[in-house]
Tab-separated table of C-alpha atoms in Angstrom:
chain	number	residue	atom	x	y	z
A	284	MET	CA	240.322	-21.843	198.916
A	285	ASN	CA	237.387	-19.408	199.259
A	286	LYS	CA	239.649	-16.582	200.414
A	287	LYS	CA	239.004	-12.838	200.566
A	288	ILE	CA	235.234	-12.894	200.105
A	289	SER	CA	233.979	-9.327	200.189
A	290	LYS	CA	230.693	-7.574	199.616
A	291	ILE	CA	230.037	-6.250	196.131
A	292	GLU	CA	229.188	-2.567	195.942
A	293	ASN	CA	226.158	-1.257	194.065
A	294	ASP	CA	225.759	2.364	192.903
A	295	VAL	CA	229.495	2.586	192.347
A	296	GLN	CA	229.414	5.566	189.980
A	297	ASP	CA	228.768	9.276	190.442
A	298	ARG	CA	226.736	9.903	187.276
A	299	ASN	CA	226.699	13.665	187.797
A	300	SER	CA	230.473	14.048	187.682
A	301	ILE	CA	232.388	15.778	184.898
A	302	ALA	CA	234.273	12.531	184.291
A	303	TRP	CA	231.043	10.624	183.634
A	304	LYS	CA	229.631	13.284	181.311
A	305	LYS	CA	232.842	13.454	179.293
A	306	LEU	CA	232.916	9.673	178.977
A	307	CYS	CA	229.304	9.619	177.766
A	308	ASP	CA	230.130	12.326	175.209
A	309	TYR	CA	233.127	10.311	174.041
A	310	ILE	CA	230.948	7.236	173.508
A	311	GLU	CA	228.554	9.289	171.363
A	312	LYS	CA	231.528	10.533	169.330
A	313	VAL	CA	232.945	7.037	168.793
A	314	ALA	CA	229.519	5.773	167.707
A	315	ALA	CA	228.829	8.712	165.368
A	316	GLU	CA	232.237	8.557	163.701
A	317	ASN	CA	232.290	4.742	163.484
A	318	HIS	CA	235.644	4.369	165.222
A	319	ASP	CA	236.910	0.812	165.596
A	320	GLU	CA	238.771	1.444	168.886
A	321	PHE	CA	237.569	2.664	172.286
A	322	LYS	CA	240.260	4.419	174.342
A	323	PRO	CA	238.624	6.394	177.151
A	324	ARG	CA	241.813	7.012	179.111
A	325	GLU	CA	243.424	8.761	176.160
A	326	GLU	CA	240.302	10.780	175.417
A	327	ILE	CA	239.292	12.117	178.844
A	328	GLY	CA	242.701	11.925	180.516
A	329	PRO	CA	244.028	9.704	183.345
A	330	GLU	CA	242.771	11.946	186.173
A	331	LEU	CA	239.141	11.851	185.052
A	332	PHE	CA	239.375	8.239	183.909
A	333	ALA	CA	240.393	7.277	187.464
A	334	GLN	CA	236.923	8.469	188.563
A	335	ILE	CA	235.157	5.967	186.296
A	336	HIS	CA	234.011	2.808	188.095
A	337	THR	CA	231.608	1.436	185.501
A	338	LEU	CA	231.067	2.016	181.807
A	339	PRO	CA	227.877	3.718	180.578
A	340	GLU	CA	225.119	1.491	179.245
A	341	THR	CA	225.435	3.406	175.970
A	342	ILE	CA	228.426	1.270	175.024
A	343	SER	CA	225.707	-0.747	173.276
A	344	LYS	CA	225.969	1.889	170.508
A	345	LEU	CA	229.580	0.946	169.767
A	346	LYS	CA	228.668	-1.496	167.020
A	347	ASN	CA	231.879	-1.016	165.038
A	348	VAL	CA	234.380	-1.024	167.882
A	349	LYS	CA	236.808	-3.933	167.562
A	350	LYS	CA	239.177	-3.089	170.428
A	351	ILE	CA	238.572	-1.801	173.972
A	352	TRP	CA	241.512	-0.365	175.906
A	353	LEU	CA	240.863	-0.122	179.656
A	354	TYR	CA	244.404	-0.627	180.923
A	355	GLY	CA	244.970	0.487	184.529
A	356	SER	CA	241.363	1.524	185.111
A	357	LYS	CA	239.536	1.823	188.443
A	358	LEU	CA	236.535	0.009	187.001
A	359	LYS	CA	234.559	-2.166	189.386
A	360	ARG	CA	232.101	-3.537	186.855
A	361	ILE	CA	231.147	-3.709	183.186
A	362	PRO	CA	227.449	-3.361	182.226
A	363	PRO	CA	225.639	-6.178	180.384
A	364	GLU	CA	225.307	-3.922	177.341
A	365	ILE	CA	228.836	-4.944	176.349
A	366	GLY	CA	227.149	-7.974	174.805
A	367	GLU	CA	225.725	-5.671	172.099
A	368	MET	CA	229.189	-4.696	170.853
A	369	GLU	CA	228.912	-7.108	167.978
A	370	SER	CA	232.262	-6.293	166.334
A	371	LEU	CA	234.391	-6.564	169.489
A	372	GLU	CA	237.518	-8.658	168.902
A	373	TYR	CA	239.955	-7.561	171.613
A	374	PHE	CA	239.235	-6.694	175.260
A	375	ASP	CA	241.994	-5.243	177.454
A	376	PRO	CA	241.257	-4.255	181.067
A	377	TYR	CA	244.721	-5.360	182.210
A	378	THR	CA	245.789	-4.145	185.700
A	379	SER	CA	242.190	-3.138	186.473
A	380	TYR	CA	242.462	-4.823	189.849
A	381	ASP	CA	238.958	-3.899	191.034
A	382	LEU	CA	237.392	-5.844	188.177
A	383	ASN	CA	236.756	-9.152	189.917
A	384	TRP	CA	233.906	-10.373	187.688
A	385	PHE	CA	232.099	-9.649	184.411
A	386	PRO	CA	228.541	-9.831	183.043
A	387	TYR	CA	227.514	-13.079	181.370
A	388	GLU	CA	226.496	-11.019	178.342
A	389	ILE	CA	230.136	-10.627	177.298
A	390	THR	CA	229.865	-14.191	175.964
A	391	LYS	CA	227.526	-12.807	173.293
A	392	CYS	CA	230.449	-10.970	171.673
A	393	LYS	CA	230.971	-13.755	169.158
A	394	ASN	CA	233.963	-12.081	167.496
A	395	LEU	CA	235.852	-11.663	170.773
A	396	LYS	CA	238.912	-13.863	170.307
A	397	SER	CA	241.589	-12.175	172.409
A	398	SER	CA	241.699	-10.620	175.876
A	399	ARG	CA	244.190	-9.408	178.455
A	400	VAL	CA	242.834	-9.581	181.992
A	401	SER	CA	244.546	-9.483	185.391
A	402	THR	CA	243.354	-12.963	186.281
A	403	ARG	CA	244.843	-12.917	189.798
A	404	ALA	CA	242.107	-10.438	190.778
A	405	LEU	CA	239.259	-12.655	189.566
A	406	TYR	CA	236.859	-14.648	191.705
A	407	GLY	CA	237.624	-18.355	191.457
A	408	ASN	CA	240.813	-18.012	189.408
A	409	TYR	CA	243.059	-21.097	189.577
A	410	LYS	CA	246.022	-19.176	191.016
A	411	PHE	CA	244.346	-18.139	194.279
A	412	ARG	CA	240.679	-19.348	194.197
A	413	THR	CA	239.444	-16.057	195.638
A	414	GLY	CA	235.947	-16.716	196.973
A	415	PHE	CA	232.728	-15.721	195.230
A	416	PRO	CA	230.490	-13.378	197.270
A	417	ARG	CA	227.215	-15.026	198.227
A	418	LEU	CA	224.472	-13.725	195.950
A	419	ASN	CA	221.604	-14.673	198.288
A	420	HIS	CA	222.548	-11.950	200.758
A	421	ASN	CA	224.417	-9.652	198.403
A	422	PRO	CA	222.428	-9.239	195.152
A	423	ILE	CA	224.071	-7.229	192.392
A	424	ARG	CA	222.198	-4.297	190.881
A	425	TYR	CA	222.938	-2.513	187.636
A	426	SER	CA	221.434	0.869	186.805
A	427	GLY	CA	217.633	0.934	186.618
A	428	ASN	CA	214.848	-1.114	188.192
A	429	THR	CA	214.854	-3.992	185.741
A	430	VAL	CA	217.372	-6.286	184.087
A	431	ASN	CA	217.264	-8.555	181.041
A	432	CYS	CA	217.646	-12.306	181.339
A	433	SER	CA	221.206	-13.169	180.312
A	434	ILE	CA	219.964	-16.091	178.192
A	435	CYS	CA	216.654	-15.188	176.552
A	436	GLY	CA	216.696	-11.404	176.982
A	437	ASN	CA	213.324	-11.147	178.728
A	438	MET	CA	212.990	-8.073	180.910
A	439	ILE	CA	212.539	-8.973	184.579
A	440	SER	CA	212.579	-7.210	187.909
A	441	TYR	CA	215.417	-7.787	190.348
A	442	GLU	CA	212.953	-9.576	192.610
A	443	GLU	CA	212.295	-12.081	189.814
A	444	THR	CA	215.844	-12.703	188.678
A	445	ASN	CA	217.907	-15.683	189.749
A	446	GLN	CA	221.524	-14.518	189.914
A	447	LEU	CA	224.254	-17.144	189.545
A	448	TRP	CA	228.025	-17.203	189.139
A	449	ILE	CA	229.632	-19.265	186.402
A	450	SER	CA	233.233	-19.425	185.085
A	451	LEU	CA	233.614	-19.609	181.303
A	452	ASN	CA	236.115	-19.054	178.506
A	453	VAL	CA	236.010	-15.501	177.173
A	454	GLY	CA	238.598	-14.410	174.640
A	455	THR	CA	241.863	-15.942	175.865
A	456	ASP	CA	240.887	-15.997	179.547
A	457	ILE	CA	238.533	-17.837	181.892
A	458	LEU	CA	236.327	-15.244	183.566
A	459	PRO	CA	233.852	-15.355	186.471
A	460	LEU	CA	230.523	-14.227	185.035
A	461	LEU	CA	227.288	-13.046	186.616
A	462	ALA	CA	224.154	-14.442	184.968
A	463	ASN	CA	220.679	-13.003	185.550
A	464	LEU	CA	218.136	-15.722	184.810
A	465	CYS	CA	214.369	-15.595	184.450
A	466	SER	CA	213.614	-19.328	184.666
A	467	LYS	CA	214.938	-22.808	185.306
A	468	GLU	CA	214.768	-23.379	181.574
A	469	CYS	CA	217.253	-20.550	180.995
A	470	GLU	CA	219.459	-21.812	183.822
A	471	ASN	CA	219.610	-25.207	182.119
A	472	LYS	CA	220.954	-23.516	178.971
A	473	LEU	CA	224.109	-22.339	180.714
A	474	PRO	CA	227.216	-24.060	179.285
A	475	THR	CA	229.509	-26.326	181.283
A	476	PRO	CA	232.514	-24.528	182.831
A	477	PRO	CA	236.036	-25.572	181.768
A	478	GLU	CA	238.006	-28.208	183.643
A	479	ASN	CA	239.583	-27.180	186.962
A	480	TYR	CA	236.768	-24.739	187.759
A	481	VAL	CA	233.505	-25.193	189.665
A	482	GLN	CA	231.504	-27.350	187.285
A	483	PHE	CA	228.105	-25.718	187.771
A	484	ALA	CA	226.465	-22.322	188.165
A	485	HIS	CA	226.236	-21.346	191.822
A	486	LYS	CA	225.375	-18.696	194.408
A	487	GLY	CA	228.899	-18.397	195.826
A	488	GLY	CA	229.635	-18.116	199.538
A	489	ALA	CA	232.291	-19.414	201.897
A	490	ASP	CA	230.880	-22.951	201.815
A	491	LEU	CA	231.392	-23.278	198.045
A	492	LYS	CA	234.008	-25.953	197.412
A	493	GLN	CA	236.445	-24.931	194.693
A	494	PRO	CA	239.284	-26.942	193.131
A	495	LEU	CA	242.707	-26.535	194.718
A	496	ASP	CA	244.622	-23.360	193.954
A	497	ASP	CA	248.194	-23.358	192.623
A	498	ASN	CA	249.873	-23.444	196.037
A	499	GLU	CA	247.559	-26.120	197.419
A	500	ARG	CA	248.027	-28.264	194.332
A	501	PHE	CA	251.818	-27.902	194.580
A	502	GLU	CA	251.759	-28.852	198.273
A	503	LEU	CA	249.617	-31.907	197.504
A	504	GLU	CA	251.950	-32.969	194.703
A	505	MET	CA	254.958	-32.579	197.012
A	506	LYS	CA	253.233	-34.621	199.706
A	507	ASN	CA	252.413	-37.379	197.218
A	508	TYR	CA	255.992	-37.299	195.929
A	509	GLU	CA	257.438	-37.605	199.443
A	510	GLU	CA	255.087	-40.479	200.230
A	511	GLN	CA	256.161	-42.269	197.044
A	512	GLN	CA	259.833	-41.734	197.869
A	513	ASN	CA	259.341	-43.029	201.407
A	514	LYS	CA	257.529	-46.042	200.030
A	515	LYS	CA	260.408	-46.740	197.646
A	516	ILE	CA	262.906	-46.478	200.509
A	517	ILE	CA	260.884	-48.955	202.587
A	518	GLU	CA	260.526	-51.340	199.635
A	519	THR	CA	264.271	-51.072	198.870
A	520	HIS	CA	265.109	-51.752	202.528
A	521	GLN	CA	262.818	-54.777	202.595
A	522	THR	CA	264.352	-56.064	199.353
A	523	ASP	CA	267.857	-55.632	200.725
A	524	LYS	CA	266.902	-57.548	203.861
A	525	LEU	CA	265.442	-60.318	201.719
A	526	ILE	CA	268.623	-60.505	199.648
A	527	ASP	CA	270.780	-60.565	202.785
A	528	ASN	CA	268.661	-63.350	204.223
A	529	LYS	CA	268.962	-65.421	201.061
A	530	GLU	CA	272.727	-64.929	201.006
A	531	PHE	CA	272.930	-66.012	204.627
A	532	GLN	CA	270.947	-69.188	203.901
A	533	ILE	CA	273.259	-70.022	200.982
A	534	ILE	CA	276.334	-69.548	203.166
A	535	LYS	CA	274.840	-71.857	205.799
A	536	LEU	CA	274.153	-74.464	203.133
A	537	VAL	CA	277.690	-74.221	201.756
A	538	ARG	CA	279.207	-74.584	205.244
A	539	LYS	CA	277.019	-77.581	205.928
A	540	ILE	CA	278.115	-79.286	202.707
A	541	TRP	CA	281.770	-78.438	203.441
A	542	LYS	CA	281.609	-80.057	206.838
A	543	ARG	CA	280.472	-83.268	205.266
């Protein structure tokens, strides 16, 4: 548990690059022409797409997009503005191995029913339980000097925000989400995580106790199985001894009667 905890990078994107400018232009095109799919790799080409490490905040304009295709990207984060993509139904960042977490705002995509995510790369996933970076010493910053509360939408400074991790169902996956919160009241509105995940919002860190991962659970089950088998062997041995003892007593009784 709590393996491979690493520091989260901020300022991951060169916003002066040709790749970034072409991606921004593509978003404007998709919004203007009311396309229902967003395929940046196809539009700007794989070489430029490999230079994209976050999506522009202008994805908030993609009100009609139903499907996002981000297969094989080098993305390291998704901006909270994805929560404004009100028509989004399918989200596919499969094999984007640097995407270890997502913004809480993705839960606001109420039509999002299906997803395809490389879950082995995610913080806290049940297969490996990769550790969550500690937010106290490693705060996450999006672009700009302020951020909106993930629950109520109030604009707050990064000094005011309370950042917490929480694992929740999104589409067809369970994703580690980053929530920016303005108050205890908003924190109390966070939903309960699904079974077999940390059952509360938290700051992360190596001391966070997570449920067992797949290998640990298998080893525990094998240990319990072996203990049960050993117990059965002992009980069977004791039963056999008891039977042998009873048979011996009967034989003694028969011999005694015979002698008479």
